[in-house]
């Protein structure tokens, strides 16, 4: 995403209830309570479901994803997620 691009000008890429997969290792950046900074929240390839959609700095969508392998609900950006092949 370019610095002047506003993702909110378009509808969300993923929908609530949609199955998604993590494109990379997701670690706690300090915003996930109860876990140390740097702790793994989701591994590359982990599957989850979008449970809500919020925004960040009025420019980006944040997808709250419930990852099945850990039980964690993690806020993810579009670039961190993809659709699983079986869809």
PDB file of N, CA and C in Angstrom:
ATOM      1  N   UNK A   1       0.852  -1.176   0.000  1.00  0.00           N
ATOM      2  CA  UNK A   1       0.000   0.000   0.000  1.00  0.00           C
ATOM      3  C   UNK A   1       0.890   1.229   0.000  1.00  0.00           C
ATOM      4  N   UNK A   2       0.639   2.137  -0.893  1.00  0.00           N
ATOM      5  CA  UNK A   2       1.385   3.386  -0.947  1.00  0.00           C
ATOM      6  C   UNK A   2       0.965   4.265   0.216  1.00  0.00           C
ATOM      7  N   UNK A   3       1.842   5.185   0.599  1.00  0.00           N
ATOM      8  CA  UNK A   3       1.545   6.019   1.761  1.00  0.00           C
ATOM      9  C   UNK A   3       0.345   6.925   1.543  1.00  0.00           C
ATOM     10  N   UNK A   4       0.049   7.304   0.302  1.00  0.00           N
ATOM     11  CA  UNK A   4      -1.088   8.185   0.054  1.00  0.00           C
ATOM     12  C   UNK A   4      -2.368   7.419  -0.284  1.00  0.00           C
ATOM     13  N   UNK A   5      -2.285   6.074  -0.349  1.00  0.00           N
ATOM     14  CA  UNK A   5      -3.450   5.256  -0.668  1.00  0.00           C
ATOM     15  C   UNK A   5      -4.307   5.063   0.587  1.00  0.00           C
ATOM     16  N   UNK A   6      -5.610   5.297   0.441  1.00  0.00           N
ATOM     17  CA  UNK A   6      -6.543   5.094   1.541  1.00  0.00           C
ATOM     18  C   UNK A   6      -7.373   3.864   1.217  1.00  0.00           C
ATOM     19  N   UNK A   7      -7.107   2.792   1.940  1.00  0.00           N
ATOM     20  CA  UNK A   7      -7.796   1.521   1.717  1.00  0.00           C
ATOM     21  C   UNK A   7      -9.294   1.652   1.949  1.00  0.00           C
ATOM     22  N   UNK A   8      -9.702   2.572   2.821  1.00  0.00           N
ATOM     23  CA  UNK A   8     -11.112   2.738   3.156  1.00  0.00           C
ATOM     24  C   UNK A   8     -11.940   3.333   2.022  1.00  0.00           C
ATOM     25  N   UNK A   9     -11.286   3.777   0.949  1.00  0.00           N
ATOM     26  CA  UNK A   9     -12.015   4.266  -0.218  1.00  0.00           C
ATOM     27  C   UNK A   9     -12.709   3.121  -0.957  1.00  0.00           C
ATOM     28  N   UNK A  10     -12.320   1.879  -0.658  1.00  0.00           N
ATOM     29  CA  UNK A  10     -12.901   0.683  -1.266  1.00  0.00           C
ATOM     30  C   UNK A  10     -13.533  -0.174  -0.172  1.00  0.00           C
ATOM     31  N   UNK A  11     -14.436  -1.075  -0.553  1.00  0.00           N
ATOM     32  CA  UNK A  11     -15.015  -1.972   0.466  1.00  0.00           C
ATOM     33  C   UNK A  11     -13.951  -2.944   0.990  1.00  0.00           C
ATOM     34  N   UNK A  12     -14.175  -3.553   2.151  1.00  0.00           N
ATOM     35  CA  UNK A  12     -13.221  -4.525   2.694  1.00  0.00           C
ATOM     36  C   UNK A  12     -12.988  -5.681   1.719  1.00  0.00           C
ATOM     37  N   UNK A  13     -11.774  -6.212   1.709  1.00  0.00           N
ATOM     38  CA  UNK A  13     -11.417  -7.341   0.850  1.00  0.00           C
ATOM     39  C   UNK A  13     -12.036  -8.629   1.372  1.00  0.00           C
ATOM     40  N   UNK A  14     -12.089  -8.771   2.703  1.00  0.00           N
ATOM     41  CA  UNK A  14     -12.637  -9.970   3.331  1.00  0.00           C
ATOM     42  C   UNK A  14     -13.936  -9.618   4.051  1.00  0.00           C
ATOM     43  N   UNK A  15     -14.831 -10.596   4.179  1.00  0.00           N
ATOM     44  CA  UNK A  15     -16.122 -10.401   4.832  1.00  0.00           C
ATOM     45  C   UNK A  15     -16.152 -11.110   6.182  1.00  0.00           C
ATOM     46  N   UNK A  16     -17.023 -10.646   7.061  1.00  0.00           N
ATOM     47  CA  UNK A  16     -17.218 -11.312   8.337  1.00  0.00           C
ATOM     48  C   UNK A  16     -17.691 -12.741   8.078  1.00  0.00           C
ATOM     49  N   UNK A  17     -17.088 -13.686   8.786  1.00  0.00           N
ATOM     50  CA  UNK A  17     -17.414 -15.098   8.617  1.00  0.00           C
ATOM     51  C   UNK A  17     -16.579 -15.802   7.565  1.00  0.00           C
ATOM     52  N   UNK A  18     -15.788 -15.051   6.811  1.00  0.00           N
ATOM     53  CA  UNK A  18     -15.002 -15.643   5.736  1.00  0.00           C
ATOM     54  C   UNK A  18     -13.765 -16.350   6.292  1.00  0.00           C
ATOM     55  N   UNK A  19     -13.456 -17.498   5.712  1.00  0.00           N
ATOM     56  CA  UNK A  19     -12.274 -18.273   6.076  1.00  0.00           C
ATOM     57  C   UNK A  19     -11.053 -17.643   5.419  1.00  0.00           C
ATOM     58  N   UNK A  20      -9.997 -17.414   6.202  1.00  0.00           N
ATOM     59  CA  UNK A  20      -8.762 -16.814   5.696  1.00  0.00           C
ATOM     60  C   UNK A  20      -7.566 -17.587   6.238  1.00  0.00           C
ATOM     61  N   UNK A  21      -6.408 -17.310   5.661  1.00  0.00           N
ATOM     62  CA  UNK A  21      -5.166 -17.947   6.086  1.00  0.00           C
ATOM     63  C   UNK A  21      -4.092 -16.882   6.261  1.00  0.00           C
ATOM     64  N   UNK A  22      -3.252 -17.069   7.267  1.00  0.00           N
ATOM     65  CA  UNK A  22      -2.159 -16.138   7.525  1.00  0.00           C
ATOM     66  C   UNK A  22      -1.081 -16.304   6.455  1.00  0.00           C
ATOM     67  N   UNK A  23      -0.644 -15.196   5.884  1.00  0.00           N
ATOM     68  CA  UNK A  23       0.407 -15.225   4.861  1.00  0.00           C
ATOM     69  C   UNK A  23       1.794 -15.205   5.469  1.00  0.00           C
ATOM     70  N   UNK A  24       1.881 -14.889   6.784  1.00  0.00           N
ATOM     71  CA  UNK A  24       3.196 -14.799   7.422  1.00  0.00           C
ATOM     72  C   UNK A  24       3.048 -15.013   8.921  1.00  0.00           C
ATOM     73  N   UNK A  25       4.160 -15.124   9.593  1.00  0.00           N
ATOM     74  CA  UNK A  25       4.180 -15.239  11.044  1.00  0.00           C
ATOM     75  C   UNK A  25       3.703 -13.920  11.638  1.00  0.00           C
ATOM     76  N   UNK A  26       2.751 -13.993  12.563  1.00  0.00           N
ATOM     77  CA  UNK A  26       2.226 -12.792  13.207  1.00  0.00           C
ATOM     78  C   UNK A  26       2.628 -12.829  14.673  1.00  0.00           C
ATOM     79  N   UNK A  27       3.352 -11.787  15.089  1.00  0.00           N
ATOM     80  CA  UNK A  27       3.831 -11.691  16.463  1.00  0.00           C
ATOM     81  C   UNK A  27       3.138 -10.528  17.174  1.00  0.00           C
ATOM     82  N   UNK A  28       3.110 -10.599  18.496  1.00  0.00           N
ATOM     83  CA  UNK A  28       2.522  -9.530  19.292  1.00  0.00           C
ATOM     84  C   UNK A  28       3.393  -8.281  19.212  1.00  0.00           C
ATOM     85  N   UNK A  29       2.789  -7.200  18.773  1.00  0.00           N
ATOM     86  CA  UNK A  29       3.494  -5.917  18.692  1.00  0.00           C
ATOM     87  C   UNK A  29       3.250  -5.074  19.941  1.00  0.00           C
ATOM     88  N   UNK A  30       2.646  -5.695  20.943  1.00  0.00           N
ATOM     89  CA  UNK A  30       2.335  -4.992  22.179  1.00  0.00           C
ATOM     90  C   UNK A  30       0.865  -4.668  22.329  1.00  0.00           C
ATOM     91  N   UNK A  31       0.076  -4.957  21.309  1.00  0.00           N
ATOM     92  CA  UNK A  31      -1.354  -4.647  21.347  1.00  0.00           C
ATOM     93  C   UNK A  31      -2.219  -5.843  21.745  1.00  0.00           C
ATOM     94  N   UNK A  32      -1.612  -7.019  21.912  1.00  0.00           N
ATOM     95  CA  UNK A  32      -2.358  -8.215  22.312  1.00  0.00           C
ATOM     96  C   UNK A  32      -2.141  -8.418  23.808  1.00  0.00           C
ATOM     97  N   UNK A  33      -3.193  -8.260  24.617  1.00  0.00           N
ATOM     98  CA  UNK A  33      -3.039  -8.345  26.070  1.00  0.00           C
ATOM     99  C   UNK A  33      -2.715  -9.754  26.557  1.00  0.00           C
ATOM    100  N   UNK A  34      -1.891  -9.819  27.602  1.00  0.00           N
ATOM    101  CA  UNK A  34      -1.589 -11.092  28.228  1.00  0.00           C
ATOM    102  C   UNK A  34      -0.476 -11.881  27.590  1.00  0.00           C
ATOM    103  N   UNK A  35       0.105 -11.381  26.518  1.00  0.00           N
ATOM    104  CA  UNK A  35       1.216 -12.058  25.843  1.00  0.00           C
ATOM    105  C   UNK A  35       2.397 -11.093  25.755  1.00  0.00           C
ATOM    106  N   UNK A  36       3.596 -11.625  25.843  1.00  0.00           N
ATOM    107  CA  UNK A  36       4.797 -10.803  25.742  1.00  0.00           C
ATOM    108  C   UNK A  36       4.935 -10.229  24.333  1.00  0.00           C
ATOM    109  N   UNK A  37       5.561  -9.079  24.242  1.00  0.00           N
ATOM    110  CA  UNK A  37       5.879  -8.509  22.935  1.00  0.00           C
ATOM    111  C   UNK A  37       6.795  -9.487  22.210  1.00  0.00           C
ATOM    112  N   UNK A  38       6.462  -9.782  20.969  1.00  0.00           N
ATOM    113  CA  UNK A  38       7.227 -10.730  20.168  1.00  0.00           C
ATOM    114  C   UNK A  38       6.695 -12.149  20.215  1.00  0.00           C
ATOM    115  N   UNK A  39       5.746 -12.425  21.111  1.00  0.00           N
ATOM    116  CA  UNK A  39       5.169 -13.769  21.190  1.00  0.00           C
ATOM    117  C   UNK A  39       4.402 -14.086  19.908  1.00  0.00           C
ATOM    118  N   UNK A  40       4.475 -15.323  19.465  1.00  0.00           N
ATOM    119  CA  UNK A  40       3.776 -15.748  18.249  1.00  0.00           C
ATOM    120  C   UNK A  40       2.276 -15.832  18.506  1.00  0.00           C
ATOM    121  N   UNK A  41       1.507 -15.172  17.645  1.00  0.00           N
ATOM    122  CA  UNK A  41       0.040 -15.200  17.735  1.00  0.00           C
ATOM    123  C   UNK A  41      -0.568 -16.085  16.658  1.00  0.00           C
ATOM    124  N   UNK A  42       0.082 -16.145  15.493  1.00  0.00           N
ATOM    125  CA  UNK A  42      -0.362 -17.013  14.397  1.00  0.00           C
ATOM    126  C   UNK A  42       0.843 -17.317  13.517  1.00  0.00           C
ATOM    127  N   UNK A  43       0.918 -18.560  13.080  1.00  0.00           N
ATOM    128  CA  UNK A  43       2.012 -18.957  12.192  1.00  0.00           C
ATOM    129  C   UNK A  43       1.567 -18.853  10.741  1.00  0.00           C
ATOM    130  N   UNK A  44       2.538 -18.775   9.851  1.00  0.00           N
ATOM    131  CA  UNK A  44       2.235 -18.756   8.427  1.00  0.00           C
ATOM    132  C   UNK A  44       1.435 -20.010   8.079  1.00  0.00           C
ATOM    133  N   UNK A  45       0.298 -19.818   7.414  1.00  0.00           N
ATOM    134  CA  UNK A  45      -0.546 -20.933   7.011  1.00  0.00           C
ATOM    135  C   UNK A  45      -1.673 -21.246   7.975  1.00  0.00           C
ATOM    136  N   UNK A  46      -1.659 -20.636   9.173  1.00  0.00           N
ATOM    137  CA  UNK A  46      -2.754 -20.868  10.117  1.00  0.00           C
ATOM    138  C   UNK A  46      -4.073 -20.361   9.535  1.00  0.00           C
ATOM    139  N   UNK A  47      -5.137 -21.110   9.773  1.00  0.00           N
ATOM    140  CA  UNK A  47      -6.461 -20.787   9.238  1.00  0.00           C
ATOM    141  C   UNK A  47      -7.332 -20.207  10.345  1.00  0.00           C
ATOM    142  N   UNK A  48      -8.134 -19.217   9.960  1.00  0.00           N
ATOM    143  CA  UNK A  48      -9.067 -18.613  10.899  1.00  0.00           C
ATOM    144  C   UNK A  48     -10.252 -18.028  10.161  1.00  0.00           C
ATOM    145  N   UNK A  49     -11.121 -17.381  10.930  1.00  0.00           N
ATOM    146  CA  UNK A  49     -12.324 -16.773  10.371  1.00  0.00           C
ATOM    147  C   UNK A  49     -12.418 -15.322  10.815  1.00  0.00           C
ATOM    148  N   UNK A  50     -12.803 -14.450   9.898  1.00  0.00           N
ATOM    149  CA  UNK A  50     -12.966 -13.033  10.207  1.00  0.00           C
ATOM    150  C   UNK A  50     -14.195 -12.881  11.101  1.00  0.00           C
ATOM    151  N   UNK A  51     -13.999 -12.299  12.289  1.00  0.00           N
ATOM    152  CA  UNK A  51     -15.116 -12.134  13.224  1.00  0.00           C
ATOM    153  C   UNK A  51     -15.587 -10.683  13.320  1.00  0.00           C
ATOM    154  N   UNK A  52     -14.745  -9.746  12.920  1.00  0.00           N
ATOM    155  CA  UNK A  52     -15.170  -8.342  12.847  1.00  0.00           C
ATOM    156  C   UNK A  52     -14.183  -7.568  11.981  1.00  0.00           C
ATOM    157  N   UNK A  53     -14.614  -6.379  11.574  1.00  0.00           N
ATOM    158  CA  UNK A  53     -13.778  -5.519  10.733  1.00  0.00           C
ATOM    159  C   UNK A  53     -13.787  -4.130  11.335  1.00  0.00           C
ATOM    160  N   UNK A  54     -12.597  -3.606  11.578  1.00  0.00           N
ATOM    161  CA  UNK A  54     -12.457  -2.251  12.100  1.00  0.00           C
ATOM    162  C   UNK A  54     -11.561  -1.440  11.184  1.00  0.00           C
ATOM    163  N   UNK A  55     -11.144  -0.291  11.665  1.00  0.00           N
ATOM    164  CA  UNK A  55     -10.265   0.569  10.868  1.00  0.00           C
ATOM    165  C   UNK A  55      -9.074   1.011  11.706  1.00  0.00           C
ATOM    166  N   UNK A  56      -8.025   1.443  11.025  1.00  0.00           N
ATOM    167  CA  UNK A  56      -6.814   1.930  11.658  1.00  0.00           C
ATOM    168  C   UNK A  56      -6.432   3.253  11.014  1.00  0.00           C
ATOM    169  N   UNK A  57      -6.337   4.291  11.835  1.00  0.00           N
ATOM    170  CA  UNK A  57      -5.923   5.626  11.388  1.00  0.00           C
ATOM    171  C   UNK A  57      -6.711   6.148  10.190  1.00  0.00           C
ATOM    172  N   UNK A  58      -7.938   5.738  10.065  1.00  0.00           N
ATOM    173  CA  UNK A  58      -8.822   6.171   8.988  1.00  0.00           C
ATOM    174  C   UNK A  58      -8.235   5.937   7.598  1.00  0.00           C
ATOM    175  N   UNK A  59      -7.348   4.927   7.496  1.00  0.00           N
ATOM    176  CA  UNK A  59      -6.750   4.615   6.204  1.00  0.00           C
ATOM    177  C   UNK A  59      -6.834   3.140   5.840  1.00  0.00           C
ATOM    178  N   UNK A  60      -6.866   2.253   6.853  1.00  0.00           N
ATOM    179  CA  UNK A  60      -6.772   0.815   6.597  1.00  0.00           C
ATOM    180  C   UNK A  60      -7.853   0.051   7.348  1.00  0.00           C
ATOM    181  N   UNK A  61      -8.211  -1.094   6.780  1.00  0.00           N
ATOM    182  CA  UNK A  61      -9.090  -2.021   7.485  1.00  0.00           C
ATOM    183  C   UNK A  61      -8.242  -2.924   8.379  1.00  0.00           C
ATOM    184  N   UNK A  62      -8.769  -3.257   9.538  1.00  0.00           N
ATOM    185  CA  UNK A  62      -8.174  -4.252  10.423  1.00  0.00           C
ATOM    186  C   UNK A  62      -9.198  -5.373  10.571  1.00  0.00           C
ATOM    187  N   UNK A  63      -8.775  -6.573  10.225  1.00  0.00           N
ATOM    188  CA  UNK A  63      -9.652  -7.737  10.276  1.00  0.00           C
ATOM    189  C   UNK A  63      -9.347  -8.511  11.555  1.00  0.00           C
ATOM    190  N   UNK A  64     -10.336  -8.647  12.435  1.00  0.00           N
ATOM    191  CA  UNK A  64     -10.176  -9.470  13.636  1.00  0.00           C
ATOM    192  C   UNK A  64     -10.403 -10.909  13.211  1.00  0.00           C
ATOM    193  N   UNK A  65      -9.348 -11.718  13.298  1.00  0.00           N
ATOM    194  CA  UNK A  65      -9.401 -13.103  12.823  1.00  0.00           C
ATOM    195  C   UNK A  65      -9.269 -14.051  14.004  1.00  0.00           C
ATOM    196  N   UNK A  66     -10.217 -14.974  14.124  1.00  0.00           N
ATOM    197  CA  UNK A  66     -10.167 -16.010  15.158  1.00  0.00           C
ATOM    198  C   UNK A  66      -9.416 -17.196  14.566  1.00  0.00           C
ATOM    199  N   UNK A  67      -8.163 -17.364  15.007  1.00  0.00           N
ATOM    200  CA  UNK A  67      -7.340 -18.463  14.499  1.00  0.00           C
ATOM    201  C   UNK A  67      -7.667 -19.738  15.267  1.00  0.00           C
ATOM    202  N   UNK A  68      -8.002 -20.804  14.548  1.00  0.00           N
ATOM    203  CA  UNK A  68      -8.449 -22.051  15.139  1.00  0.00           C
ATOM    204  C   UNK A  68      -7.342 -22.761  15.908  1.00  0.00           C
ATOM    205  N   UNK A  69      -6.108 -22.694  15.436  1.00  0.00           N
ATOM    206  CA  UNK A  69      -5.009 -23.445  16.072  1.00  0.00           C
ATOM    207  C   UNK A  69      -4.658 -22.918  17.455  1.00  0.00           C
ATOM    208  N   UNK A  70      -4.810 -21.617  17.685  1.00  0.00           N
ATOM    209  CA  UNK A  70      -4.440 -21.019  18.970  1.00  0.00           C
ATOM    210  C   UNK A  70      -5.648 -20.569  19.779  1.00  0.00           C
ATOM    211  N   UNK A  71      -6.754 -20.310  19.108  1.00  0.00           N
ATOM    212  CA  UNK A  71      -7.929 -19.768  19.777  1.00  0.00           C
ATOM    213  C   UNK A  71      -7.859 -18.260  19.936  1.00  0.00           C
ATOM    214  N   UNK A  72      -6.772 -17.644  19.479  1.00  0.00           N
ATOM    215  CA  UNK A  72      -6.602 -16.199  19.602  1.00  0.00           C
ATOM    216  C   UNK A  72      -7.409 -15.453  18.543  1.00  0.00           C
ATOM    217  N   UNK A  73      -7.898 -14.284  18.911  1.00  0.00           N
ATOM    218  CA  UNK A  73      -8.501 -13.363  17.955  1.00  0.00           C
ATOM    219  C   UNK A  73      -7.489 -12.248  17.763  1.00  0.00           C
ATOM    220  N   UNK A  74      -6.956 -12.141  16.545  1.00  0.00           N
ATOM    221  CA  UNK A  74      -5.838 -11.260  16.244  1.00  0.00           C
ATOM    222  C   UNK A  74      -6.236 -10.243  15.178  1.00  0.00           C
ATOM    223  N   UNK A  75      -5.884  -8.996  15.387  1.00  0.00           N
ATOM    224  CA  UNK A  75      -6.109  -7.961  14.383  1.00  0.00           C
ATOM    225  C   UNK A  75      -5.068  -8.062  13.288  1.00  0.00           C
ATOM    226  N   UNK A  76      -5.526  -8.186  12.042  1.00  0.00           N
ATOM    227  CA  UNK A  76      -4.623  -8.369  10.905  1.00  0.00           C
ATOM    228  C   UNK A  76      -4.932  -7.354   9.811  1.00  0.00           C
ATOM    229  N   UNK A  77      -3.900  -6.972   9.084  1.00  0.00           N
ATOM    230  CA  UNK A  77      -4.082  -6.121   7.904  1.00  0.00           C
ATOM    231  C   UNK A  77      -4.251  -7.003   6.677  1.00  0.00           C
ATOM    232  N   UNK A  78      -4.750  -6.414   5.611  1.00  0.00           N
ATOM    233  CA  UNK A  78      -5.018  -7.134   4.362  1.00  0.00           C
ATOM    234  C   UNK A  78      -3.783  -7.884   3.866  1.00  0.00           C
ATOM    235  N   UNK A  79      -2.619  -7.265   3.958  1.00  0.00           N
ATOM    236  CA  UNK A  79      -1.400  -7.881   3.426  1.00  0.00           C
ATOM    237  C   UNK A  79      -0.956  -9.108   4.225  1.00  0.00           C
ATOM    238  N   UNK A  80      -1.515  -9.309   5.408  1.00  0.00           N
ATOM    239  CA  UNK A  80      -1.146 -10.450   6.247  1.00  0.00           C
ATOM    240  C   UNK A  80      -2.056 -11.654   6.009  1.00  0.00           C
ATOM    241  N   UNK A  81      -3.102 -11.497   5.197  1.00  0.00           N
ATOM    242  CA  UNK A  81      -4.102 -12.547   5.002  1.00  0.00           C
ATOM    243  C   UNK A  81      -4.285 -12.896   3.541  1.00  0.00           C
ATOM    244  N   UNK A  82      -4.784 -14.115   3.316  1.00  0.00           N
ATOM    245  CA  UNK A  82      -5.158 -14.556   1.972  1.00  0.00           C
ATOM    246  C   UNK A  82      -6.274 -15.571   2.102  1.00  0.00           C
ATOM    247  N   UNK A  83      -6.920 -15.861   1.001  1.00  0.00           N
ATOM    248  CA  UNK A  83      -7.957 -16.891   0.981  1.00  0.00           C
ATOM    249  C   UNK A  83      -7.290 -18.258   0.847  1.00  0.00           C
ATOM    250  N   UNK A  84      -7.760 -19.276   1.582  1.00  0.00           N
ATOM    251  CA  UNK A  84      -7.230 -20.630   1.403  1.00  0.00           C
ATOM    252  C   UNK A  84      -7.550 -21.146   0.001  1.00  0.00           C
ATOM    253  N   UNK A  85      -6.730 -22.042  -0.517  1.00  0.00           N
ATOM    254  CA  UNK A  85      -6.919 -22.561  -1.889  1.00  0.00           C
ATOM    255  C   UNK A  85      -8.229 -23.297  -2.082  1.00  0.00           C
ATOM    256  N   UNK A  86      -8.715 -23.969  -1.025  1.00  0.00           N
ATOM    257  CA  UNK A  86      -9.896 -24.797  -1.206  1.00  0.00           C
ATOM    258  C   UNK A  86     -11.175 -24.029  -1.452  1.00  0.00           C
ATOM    259  N   UNK A  87     -11.121 -22.708  -1.374  1.00  0.00           N
ATOM    260  CA  UNK A  87     -12.331 -21.904  -1.622  1.00  0.00           C
ATOM    261  C   UNK A  87     -12.509 -21.699  -3.106  1.00  0.00           C
TER     262      UNK A  87
END
